[in-house]
XYZ file of C-alpha atoms in Angstrom:
704
model
C 6.403 -36.399 -63.380
C 4.966 -33.674 -61.227
C 3.987 -30.494 -62.868
C 5.477 -27.117 -61.940
C 2.018 -26.020 -60.562
C 1.899 -29.102 -58.295
C 5.479 -28.505 -57.025
C 4.797 -24.889 -56.233
C 1.547 -25.783 -54.338
C 3.481 -28.409 -52.243
C 6.199 -25.879 -51.451
C 3.694 -23.201 -50.487
C 2.044 -25.727 -48.127
C 5.415 -26.153 -46.427
C 5.894 -22.454 -46.178
C 2.494 -22.099 -44.432
C 3.470 -24.665 -41.766
C 4.405 -23.548 -38.338
C 8.107 -22.436 -38.249
C 10.507 -25.261 -37.314
C 13.350 -24.839 -34.888
C 16.611 -26.744 -34.835
C 17.006 -29.469 -32.189
C 17.324 -28.331 -28.616
C 21.150 -29.126 -28.418
C 21.684 -27.108 -31.574
C 19.867 -24.095 -30.113
C 22.255 -24.232 -27.194
C 25.245 -24.554 -29.419
C 24.311 -21.522 -31.507
C 23.701 -19.396 -28.484
C 27.051 -20.342 -26.945
C 28.829 -19.743 -30.264
C 27.376 -16.336 -30.301
C 28.716 -15.630 -26.817
C 25.188 -14.959 -25.361
C 24.110 -16.183 -21.892
C 20.721 -17.730 -21.297
C 19.867 -14.743 -19.069
C 20.592 -12.254 -21.825
C 18.649 -14.304 -24.327
C 15.668 -14.384 -21.880
C 15.727 -10.566 -21.742
C 15.751 -10.262 -25.524
C 12.860 -12.779 -25.820
C 11.074 -11.103 -22.876
C 10.797 -14.333 -21.008
C 12.511 -16.044 -18.080
C 15.991 -17.690 -17.877
C 14.308 -20.953 -16.899
C 12.030 -20.899 -20.051
C 15.181 -20.551 -22.220
C 16.681 -23.517 -20.364
C 13.529 -25.440 -21.201
C 13.853 -24.440 -24.896
C 17.395 -25.779 -24.948
C 16.814 -29.072 -23.112
C 13.634 -29.927 -24.867
C 11.189 -29.509 -22.017
C 9.092 -26.840 -23.769
C 8.724 -25.007 -27.127
C 7.999 -21.319 -27.685
C 4.645 -20.137 -28.905
C 3.862 -17.395 -31.415
C 5.001 -14.591 -31.640
C 8.029 -15.571 -29.598
C 8.516 -18.643 -31.848
C 9.087 -16.581 -34.975
C 11.420 -14.196 -33.083
C 13.435 -17.155 -31.771
C 13.514 -18.855 -35.176
C 14.835 -15.655 -36.788
C 17.535 -15.360 -34.224
C 18.646 -18.913 -34.556
C 18.788 -18.597 -38.303
C 20.982 -15.629 -38.086
C 23.343 -17.402 -35.692
C 23.336 -20.541 -37.969
C 24.519 -18.368 -40.872
C 27.450 -16.934 -38.732
C 28.373 -20.101 -36.890
C 27.721 -23.172 -39.039
C 28.084 -26.559 -37.339
C 31.204 -27.523 -39.235
C 33.304 -24.495 -38.120
C 34.489 -23.630 -34.616
C 33.444 -20.371 -33.265
C 36.217 -17.893 -32.118
C 33.680 -15.749 -30.249
C 34.792 -14.972 -26.742
C 32.943 -16.284 -23.798
C 30.686 -13.641 -22.257
C 32.134 -11.684 -19.386
C 29.594 -11.677 -16.551
C 30.058 -9.319 -13.769
C 30.208 -10.957 -10.376
C 26.954 -10.621 -8.552
C 26.978 -9.751 -4.781
C 25.956 -12.423 -2.446
C 22.371 -11.828 -1.255
C 21.784 -13.001 2.265
C 18.805 -15.177 2.987
C 16.386 -14.917 5.759
C 17.354 -15.927 9.300
C 16.828 -19.609 10.135
C 18.281 -19.965 13.568
C 21.951 -20.923 13.066
C 22.938 -18.287 10.589
C 24.572 -14.970 11.555
C 22.577 -11.833 11.155
C 23.128 -9.737 8.131
C 25.138 -6.469 8.507
C 23.100 -3.837 6.625
C 20.349 -2.220 8.602
C 17.841 -1.840 5.861
C 18.130 -3.595 2.520
C 17.640 -1.380 -0.509
C 14.392 -2.326 -2.151
C 15.229 -4.093 -5.428
C 12.487 -4.832 -7.906
C 11.846 -5.410 -11.619
C 13.779 -3.084 -13.882
C 12.230 0.163 -15.104
C 9.146 0.046 -12.861
C 7.748 3.078 -14.607
C 8.324 2.049 -18.142
C 5.148 1.462 -20.097
C 4.664 -2.242 -20.718
C 4.675 -3.720 -24.217
C 1.097 -4.372 -25.181
C -0.151 -7.399 -26.882
C -0.449 -7.337 -30.623
C -3.514 -5.390 -31.786
C -3.697 -2.974 -28.909
C -4.022 0.532 -30.179
C -4.270 2.231 -26.791
C -1.903 5.206 -26.383
C -0.516 6.918 -23.312
C 0.786 10.442 -22.939
C 4.329 10.538 -21.646
C 4.825 11.081 -17.936
C 6.492 14.198 -16.735
C 9.488 12.504 -15.146
C 10.901 8.953 -15.536
C 12.465 7.261 -12.662
C 15.797 5.518 -12.911
C 15.556 1.712 -13.079
C 16.281 0.173 -9.730
C 18.823 -2.550 -9.330
C 17.596 -6.076 -10.058
C 17.978 -8.649 -7.326
C 19.544 -11.743 -9.071
C 17.133 -13.992 -7.174
C 14.094 -12.166 -8.589
C 15.094 -11.162 -12.046
C 11.517 -10.709 -13.267
C 10.223 -8.526 -10.379
C 7.662 -8.946 -7.604
C 4.582 -10.083 -9.553
C 2.830 -11.061 -12.708
C -0.678 -10.860 -14.187
C -1.692 -14.132 -15.766
C -3.960 -14.404 -18.890
C -5.715 -17.521 -20.141
C -3.254 -17.994 -22.978
C -0.444 -18.583 -20.440
C 1.117 -15.046 -20.914
C 2.236 -13.730 -17.515
C 2.811 -9.936 -17.678
C 5.365 -8.684 -15.184
C 6.644 -5.281 -14.106
C 8.864 -3.411 -16.592
C 7.033 -4.863 -19.704
C 8.440 -8.355 -19.310
C 6.119 -11.276 -20.494
C 6.646 -14.857 -19.240
C 5.339 -18.118 -20.642
C 3.348 -20.012 -17.877
C 2.397 -23.550 -18.985
C 0.302 -24.234 -15.812
C -3.154 -25.686 -16.224
C -4.014 -26.192 -12.501
C -3.409 -24.109 -9.378
C -0.814 -26.563 -7.953
C 1.072 -26.409 -11.264
C 0.859 -22.527 -11.132
C 2.358 -22.530 -7.597
C 5.200 -24.841 -8.666
C 5.977 -22.762 -11.739
C 5.924 -19.521 -9.759
C 8.376 -20.803 -7.142
C 10.659 -22.843 -9.496
C 10.722 -21.072 -12.752
C 9.114 -17.564 -12.835
C 11.967 -15.600 -11.114
C 9.355 -13.636 -9.249
C 9.606 -12.198 -5.711
C 11.100 -9.158 -3.980
C 13.884 -8.670 -1.542
C 13.154 -7.875 2.187
C 12.965 -4.238 3.276
C 14.836 -4.751 6.524
C 17.761 -7.015 7.265
C 15.740 -8.849 9.889
C 12.710 -9.235 7.741
C 11.615 -11.612 5.108
C 11.510 -11.497 1.283
C 8.124 -10.711 -0.258
C 6.435 -13.768 -1.585
C 5.625 -13.633 -5.394
C 2.215 -12.505 -6.370
C 0.193 -13.945 -9.287
C -2.861 -11.938 -10.319
C -5.347 -13.975 -12.222
C -7.600 -12.383 -14.885
C -11.172 -13.745 -15.094
C -10.366 -15.995 -18.099
C -7.212 -17.354 -16.360
C -9.244 -18.160 -13.226
C -11.695 -20.111 -15.206
C -8.958 -21.873 -17.121
C -7.449 -22.986 -13.688
C -10.828 -24.445 -12.620
C -11.961 -21.483 -10.574
C -15.421 -19.972 -10.738
C -15.458 -16.584 -12.607
C -17.383 -14.956 -9.771
C -17.340 -15.769 -6.051
C -20.953 -15.631 -4.938
C -22.420 -15.702 -1.478
C -24.596 -13.905 1.044
C -21.834 -12.947 3.462
C -19.553 -9.788 3.233
C -17.457 -9.883 0.065
C -14.163 -9.969 1.914
C -15.257 -13.072 3.850
C -16.212 -15.049 0.793
C -14.164 -18.106 -0.079
C -14.301 -21.311 -1.926
C -15.896 -24.195 0.031
C -13.548 -26.904 1.297
C -15.012 -29.537 -0.933
C -14.336 -27.417 -4.186
C -12.197 -29.351 -6.644
C -9.484 -26.674 -6.754
C -9.214 -26.735 -2.946
C -9.011 -30.539 -3.104
C -6.267 -30.243 -5.723
C -4.177 -27.966 -3.573
C -4.488 -30.290 -0.595
C -3.688 -33.375 -2.637
C -0.514 -31.702 -3.780
C 0.500 -31.174 -0.162
C 0.007 -27.381 -0.287
C -1.798 -25.476 2.387
C -4.086 -22.504 2.586
C -4.037 -19.820 5.368
C -7.089 -19.583 7.728
C -8.879 -17.176 5.456
C -9.079 -20.084 2.855
C -9.219 -19.620 -1.004
C -10.813 -16.131 -1.389
C -10.028 -13.041 -3.439
C -6.451 -13.093 -1.834
C -5.375 -16.565 -1.330
C -1.888 -17.562 0.110
C -0.790 -21.145 -0.765
C 2.321 -22.449 1.090
C 4.250 -25.236 2.526
C 6.495 -24.891 5.519
C 9.886 -23.323 4.797
C 12.752 -25.673 4.042
C 15.925 -24.259 5.330
C 16.412 -20.802 3.981
C 13.749 -21.241 1.179
C 10.291 -19.938 1.658
C 7.625 -21.703 -0.103
C 4.664 -19.380 -0.463
C 2.650 -17.866 -3.277
C 0.103 -15.140 -3.157
C -2.802 -15.155 -5.513
C -5.206 -12.289 -6.315
C -8.306 -13.070 -8.423
C -9.503 -10.019 -10.330
C -13.036 -11.141 -10.995
C -13.431 -11.776 -7.288
C -12.976 -8.090 -6.591
C -9.451 -8.472 -5.178
C -8.657 -4.958 -6.291
C -11.293 -2.757 -4.619
C -12.538 0.027 -6.907
C -12.114 2.712 -4.192
C -8.365 1.845 -3.577
C -7.538 0.811 -7.121
C -9.848 2.986 -9.417
C -10.272 1.499 -12.836
C -7.387 -1.052 -12.454
C -9.471 -4.213 -12.799
C -10.689 -3.032 -16.212
C -7.250 -2.327 -17.586
C -5.341 -4.654 -19.881
C -3.180 -7.186 -18.170
C 0.099 -5.459 -19.014
C -1.169 -2.231 -17.539
C -2.343 -3.938 -14.350
C 1.096 -5.278 -14.003
C 2.499 -1.858 -14.401
C 0.299 -0.306 -11.738
C 0.896 -3.176 -9.240
C 4.556 -3.254 -10.102
C 5.027 0.443 -9.358
C 3.221 0.051 -6.093
C 5.281 -3.012 -5.112
C 8.532 -1.144 -5.844
C 7.640 1.908 -4.014
C 5.459 0.391 -1.180
C 5.257 -3.370 -0.817
C 4.026 -6.309 -2.864
C 0.302 -6.251 -2.293
C -0.850 -9.014 0.240
C -4.515 -8.181 0.290
C -6.433 -4.918 0.583
C -4.440 -1.719 0.702
C -5.274 -1.660 4.452
C -3.665 -5.142 4.888
C -0.732 -3.968 2.827
C -0.315 -0.889 4.922
C -0.279 -2.968 8.103
C 2.137 -5.489 6.551
C 4.490 -2.699 5.581
C 4.832 -1.700 9.174
C 5.981 -5.177 10.085
C 8.240 -5.502 6.980
C 10.086 -2.324 7.941
C 10.180 -3.099 11.792
C 10.387 -6.962 12.007
C 9.499 -8.089 15.518
C 12.495 -10.438 15.930
C 16.151 -10.571 14.998
C 18.967 -12.970 15.242
C 20.850 -12.837 18.588
C 23.685 -14.924 19.902
C 22.962 -17.268 22.767
C 25.925 -16.626 25.157
C 25.625 -20.096 26.627
C 25.537 -22.160 23.376
C 27.107 -19.671 20.959
C 24.195 -20.379 18.529
C 22.121 -17.704 16.806
C 18.531 -17.667 18.142
C 15.536 -15.426 17.580
C 15.302 -12.424 19.952
C 13.380 -9.097 20.231
C 14.182 -6.546 17.685
C 14.431 -3.128 19.492
C 12.133 -0.488 18.230
C 9.422 -3.041 17.022
C 6.249 -4.083 18.615
C 7.584 -7.542 19.351
C 6.176 -10.913 18.277
C 3.376 -11.279 20.907
C 0.090 -9.318 21.022
C -0.433 -6.880 23.923
C -3.579 -6.029 25.819
C -4.566 -2.347 25.589
C -5.514 -0.241 28.575
C -9.250 -0.394 29.191
C -9.898 3.195 27.960
C -7.976 2.466 24.792
C -9.916 -0.657 23.984
C -13.275 -1.017 22.184
C -16.355 -1.621 24.415
C -16.643 -5.278 23.145
C -12.923 -6.043 23.981
C -12.406 -8.887 26.556
C -10.206 -6.518 28.729
C -13.337 -4.328 29.086
C -16.062 -6.958 29.376
C -14.089 -9.253 31.712
C -12.967 -6.324 34.105
C -16.458 -4.600 34.119
C -14.749 -1.297 33.029
C -17.121 1.632 33.197
C -14.499 4.428 33.209
C -15.105 5.632 29.638
C -12.981 5.426 26.477
C -10.679 7.464 24.289
C -12.494 9.323 21.586
C -9.643 10.388 19.324
C -11.230 10.501 15.901
C -11.015 12.655 12.811
C -12.976 15.932 12.719
C -16.569 16.002 11.598
C -17.567 19.629 12.506
C -19.959 22.081 10.948
C -19.938 25.730 12.102
C -23.171 27.125 13.459
C -24.767 29.452 10.891
C -25.552 31.843 13.775
C -21.806 32.649 13.963
C -21.616 33.691 10.282
C -21.032 37.450 9.756
C -22.842 39.519 7.051
C -19.443 39.972 5.416
C -18.858 36.229 5.203
C -22.337 35.575 3.851
C -21.770 38.102 0.991
C -18.613 36.369 -0.252
C -19.522 34.506 -3.432
C -17.547 31.108 -2.998
C -16.886 28.324 -0.569
C -13.488 26.850 -1.289
C -12.362 23.446 -0.014
C -8.706 22.561 0.850
C -7.541 19.079 1.337
C -4.413 18.170 3.354
C -2.262 15.580 1.528
C -2.211 12.304 3.546
C -2.824 14.125 6.898
C -2.446 10.828 8.850
C 0.901 10.223 7.190
C 2.112 13.671 8.058
C 1.040 13.026 11.675
C 3.060 9.763 11.780
C 6.301 11.676 11.207
C 8.611 11.614 14.258
C 5.673 10.304 16.330
C 6.737 8.647 19.618
C 4.476 5.767 20.710
C 4.582 3.250 23.295
C 6.272 0.039 22.832
C 5.607 -1.733 26.134
C 2.481 -2.624 28.041
C 0.523 0.254 29.773
C 0.975 1.022 33.439
C -1.718 2.622 35.539
C -1.072 5.820 37.439
C -3.267 7.915 39.795
C -2.974 11.852 39.740
C 0.155 11.805 37.674
C 1.909 14.912 36.583
C 1.310 15.612 32.960
C 4.289 15.082 30.689
C 3.853 15.788 26.915
C 6.770 13.441 26.105
C 5.193 10.309 27.395
C 2.745 8.578 25.127
C -0.430 7.187 26.777
C -4.030 7.885 27.724
C -4.845 10.540 30.347
C -8.172 11.206 32.164
C -8.497 14.984 32.456
C -11.036 17.781 32.544
C -10.574 20.486 29.963
C -14.200 21.552 29.839
C -13.292 24.899 31.494
C -11.267 26.056 28.518
C -12.929 28.835 26.586
C -12.413 28.877 22.842
C -13.845 30.770 19.923
C -17.097 29.152 18.806
C -16.218 29.889 15.201
C -13.502 27.178 15.449
C -13.979 23.614 16.443
C -12.858 22.487 19.800
C -9.492 20.654 19.488
C -10.589 18.260 22.167
C -13.494 16.466 20.458
C -14.104 15.037 16.985
C -17.396 16.858 16.553
C -15.832 20.145 17.593
C -18.199 20.718 20.504
C -16.893 21.794 23.976
C -16.214 18.924 26.355
C -18.766 18.767 29.302
C -16.450 17.137 31.892
C -13.571 14.781 32.471
C -12.669 12.525 29.526
C -9.803 10.322 28.306
C -7.287 11.995 25.930
C -4.268 10.925 24.042
C -1.032 12.768 24.995
C -0.987 15.066 21.921
C -4.380 16.429 22.679
C -3.546 17.561 26.236
C -0.170 18.772 25.069
C -2.034 21.072 22.666
C -4.024 22.394 25.682
C -0.823 23.285 27.330
C 0.369 24.905 24.047
C -2.801 27.092 24.117
C -1.712 28.279 27.515
C -3.897 26.142 29.845
C -2.890 23.958 32.847
C -3.495 20.285 32.660
C -4.066 18.255 35.752
C -4.743 14.492 34.920
C -6.803 12.455 37.258
C -5.275 9.171 36.223
C -3.405 7.806 33.240
C -2.250 4.666 31.442
C 1.283 5.234 30.335
C 3.967 3.238 28.528
C 7.571 3.189 29.889
C 9.343 2.009 26.684
C 8.763 4.332 23.772
C 10.038 4.818 20.202
C 9.228 6.263 16.824
C 7.852 3.001 15.450
C 6.223 4.488 12.490
C 9.144 6.521 11.156
C 10.357 4.002 8.388
C 6.714 3.488 7.393
C 6.181 7.125 7.138
C 9.487 7.716 5.217
C 8.673 4.941 2.655
C 5.162 5.999 2.033
C 6.001 9.734 1.809
C 8.696 9.004 -0.814
C 6.158 6.779 -2.750
C 3.491 9.567 -2.617
C 5.874 12.371 -3.614
C 7.620 10.410 -6.348
C 4.449 9.251 -7.859
C 3.009 12.821 -7.951
C 6.283 13.984 -9.552
C 5.869 11.259 -12.241
C 2.398 12.871 -12.854
C 4.001 16.236 -13.370
C 3.382 17.669 -9.847
C 6.880 18.382 -8.431
C 8.073 20.339 -5.431
C 9.711 23.107 -7.437
C 6.306 24.440 -8.895
C 4.994 27.792 -7.785
C 1.519 27.748 -6.176
C -0.089 28.801 -9.457
C 1.735 26.062 -11.333
C 0.836 23.524 -8.615
C -2.764 24.227 -8.913
C -2.659 23.935 -12.689
C -0.677 20.716 -12.412
C -3.102 19.173 -10.001
C -6.073 20.021 -12.362
C -4.740 17.625 -15.003
C -2.306 15.224 -13.388
C -4.800 12.292 -13.497
C -5.022 12.679 -17.231
C -1.230 12.575 -17.632
C -1.124 8.908 -16.711
C -4.317 7.197 -15.488
C -2.242 4.086 -14.349
C 0.066 6.153 -12.184
C -2.940 8.126 -10.913
C -4.359 4.797 -9.716
C -1.068 4.186 -7.892
C -1.451 7.426 -6.129
C -4.927 6.584 -4.925
C -3.736 3.203 -3.606
C -0.842 4.832 -1.805
C -3.276 7.155 0.061
C -5.648 4.259 0.802
C -2.590 2.334 2.251
C -1.920 5.179 4.697
C -5.575 5.458 5.969
C -6.314 1.810 5.849
C -3.036 0.845 7.633
C -3.791 3.232 10.465
C -7.325 1.930 10.652
C -6.126 -1.727 10.921
C -4.372 -0.790 14.207
C -7.851 -0.983 15.757
C -9.738 -3.397 13.536
C -13.147 -4.227 15.113
C -14.839 -7.658 15.034
C -16.846 -8.591 11.985
C -19.671 -10.945 11.396
C -23.225 -11.235 12.770
C -22.255 -14.182 15.033
C -19.818 -12.188 17.177
C -20.639 -11.688 20.820
C -19.184 -9.014 23.171
C -16.315 -10.296 25.246
C -15.141 -12.822 22.749
C -11.771 -12.388 21.031
C -11.536 -11.805 17.293
C -8.734 -12.653 14.817
C -7.183 -9.211 14.740
C -6.414 -9.356 18.427
C -3.735 -12.092 17.787
C -1.567 -9.444 16.009
C 1.098 -7.469 17.729
C 0.008 -4.693 15.446
C -3.373 -4.502 17.047
C -2.630 -1.297 18.792
C -5.557 1.076 19.294
C -3.188 3.438 21.246
C -1.060 4.079 18.261
C -4.044 4.727 15.983
C -5.273 7.205 18.612
C -1.916 8.993 18.744
C -1.862 9.399 14.952
C -5.454 10.711 14.766
C -4.992 12.910 17.819
C -1.815 14.554 16.295
C -3.509 14.922 12.883
C -6.506 16.612 14.500
C -4.305 18.944 16.526
C -2.301 19.763 13.447
C -5.486 20.812 11.720
C -6.585 23.048 14.609
C -3.202 24.702 14.826
C -3.484 25.667 11.148
C -7.055 26.857 11.746
C -5.922 29.002 14.667
C -3.020 30.407 12.656
C -5.287 31.305 9.781
C -7.396 33.416 12.069
C -4.261 35.273 13.352
C -2.965 35.823 9.802
C -6.096 36.401 7.831
C -8.960 36.870 10.171
C -10.773 34.040 8.340
C -12.762 31.322 10.031
C -13.661 27.878 8.451
C -17.220 26.863 7.535
C -16.625 23.240 8.172
C -14.038 20.470 8.564
C -14.216 16.836 7.622
C -11.206 14.773 8.556
C -8.466 16.299 6.384
C -10.649 18.718 4.387
C -11.582 22.253 5.405
C -13.952 24.734 3.619
C -13.392 28.491 3.755
C -15.489 31.376 2.497
C -13.604 33.151 -0.316
C -13.844 36.171 -2.595
C -12.422 34.091 -5.496
C -12.525 30.490 -6.680
C -8.872 29.863 -5.889
C -7.090 29.243 -2.557
C -4.743 31.958 -3.694
C -7.540 34.367 -2.908
C -7.390 33.763 0.893
C -4.247 32.008 1.813
C -1.706 34.162 3.650
C 1.494 35.209 1.790
C 4.375 37.395 2.835
C 5.312 40.636 1.006
C 7.961 38.616 -0.849
C 5.296 36.299 -2.265
C 6.266 33.319 -0.196
C 3.521 31.417 1.810
C 3.362 32.162 5.484
C 4.526 29.316 7.658
C 2.082 27.902 10.185
C -0.988 28.329 8.093
C -2.375 26.116 5.217
C 0.141 26.061 2.343
C -0.152 24.556 -1.043
C 2.236 21.852 -2.195
C 2.640 18.110 -3.099
C 4.171 16.875 0.206
C 2.170 15.211 3.075
C 0.634 17.855 5.343
C 0.559 20.476 2.599
C -2.704 21.391 0.932
C -4.387 21.022 -2.444
C -7.735 22.293 -3.816
C -10.602 19.934 -3.055
C -13.372 21.796 -4.765
C -15.350 25.029 -5.213
C -19.017 25.721 -4.716
C -21.083 28.857 -4.065
C -21.354 30.346 -0.651
C -25.195 30.108 -0.940
C -24.850 26.387 -1.516
C -22.566 26.007 1.609
C -24.889 27.918 3.884
C -27.906 26.016 2.737
C -26.158 22.725 3.714
C -25.133 24.136 6.999
C -28.631 25.208 7.828
C -29.680 21.568 7.185
C -27.009 20.347 9.444
C -25.009 18.772 6.639
C -21.291 19.216 6.214
C -20.138 21.198 3.174
C -16.710 19.625 3.291
C -18.258 16.233 2.499
C -19.746 17.489 -0.651
C -17.391 20.346 -1.812
C -15.844 18.134 -4.472
C -19.229 17.719 -6.230
C -20.106 14.306 -4.868
C -20.249 12.425 -1.653
C -16.930 12.164 0.078
C -16.258 8.748 1.723
C -15.030 9.684 5.284
C -12.366 7.213 6.344
C -12.041 7.564 10.117
C -9.258 5.029 10.237
C -11.391 1.974 10.953
């Protein structure tokens, strides 16, 4: 006969065993008896609907802590709905979901809505649930965005960050169970079970492929090296073709794009019918998230990384590479090159040109728009010069400084918010191939490149010339983009082009790109407490501490700005690699979005916008700048604040036409403050105070 002590020890041992669940069929019965759908249960358990299905058909079992939560729920239901009684609980009422059209496949009719509403994971701005044991706290943001609608095809949002324990952290705080132990298994799980992806941004476009971000430990678990080493540039590194993981992918009948298995790897099979089969991977420990574009993100916890990328995906696009790549991909996603058109002879739907887009085929530039190494230039022997539409890098001559200016105590730097984005607004660009004209009459409404001589125009030496990036006066005929010559007319000078390359078909190609990125920028700033309704004093105070309000959203803001500059730069991507020889083509030339003329138009307009404000500042305040670097300008000032020299009306409102403070693209913010002695010392050395006004070395992004 067992003693009481022995019996208690035996029972305690049972209590310490892993919680046991009822059989799979009983789990399903209890859920149905309670009137709960699998989708609703998945939300409660913070997992996917497919995972709940797996629990109920015996294909998989939950892990702790979800195991204990599921057991507690089932015990509660079992007490309410024992097996020997019938449940009177009503069946759940599920609201009918709208039919979501798929992508065009040739025989299907085109969708009716012009631009599909971006639908992503719920509560993109909600702070994610942290793994147990995390004590990190976050201050609340100033404004919380309403949760966007959830696309029923992608209930778990656009992406997930995978840890080595199989936890996949998604946008909105959701955590999925990923049982994959190899890359092919991960791809299959992502496409079949994860519920990840994002709806297309235009009715003629394609849904965004799901993105899986791998932590260093997850990469190692899946057979990848923790670091990707090599002697080439980081962005060109990739796994060798004989690596075991690459062989696994090929053996499973999956394919890699031409850039191979690198920091951003795309794994795909040819689409079957309406279903795309493609997964994007990003490996954190391979520097997929560049520190300049995603400051501090790689070092965050997985849930926070998912939050940062999830907000970016919901407001911009699911990342597909660097922010520059994503910026370019966003242009195409919002202006797809083709659409479904009806063939009048057969009555079938076929692929045709989508008006307003750049089309599906690459286009050769005019010789002066191309880079010197471009085949158009090398093969034609072109020697007629090139466009030089670049951002300002100008320092005023110290000889032009007055005694009054030199006695002012401070140099104050102003930075224009996303100046290139502001320039892209309502920007008419060419859509067709360039045509060559001799001695054309200048028309400021026609986009193109014009050879003209504006060297005779006299301008104040205390301002940079609007015609050259370094601000010096032109010395003879040169090629200019339309906006530059139109500004010469605006200043009261006649323009007589010698020749031109112009485009007959035009359109505001970048408008939807501008609108989406502007909203992303303004909304993210607002979430950080910097809103449009602030006074200038309140705006400056809010900008001083907005990064501390929420470092994760501050990182999103940096990524949005990098997307703008990088996207414009990609329009004229130059060849890379030591083996390149002049006259050869390079990969970027195969894209319809390799359009140096559009890049020149954006930068020309941005530089003209800057000069117009500089000119108006002289008229309103009598102040001249010390230096300009791209979108940053430095002024001498009696005080440490822009409020000490910006022009205001008697009513207290800022004067239109000059620099104005505010959170929208094209308005200004404080970049930094230094002493006037410091600025003059740099100027005497030929250095640019605008580069250093913030207190460190600014990285000039010229849009390359």
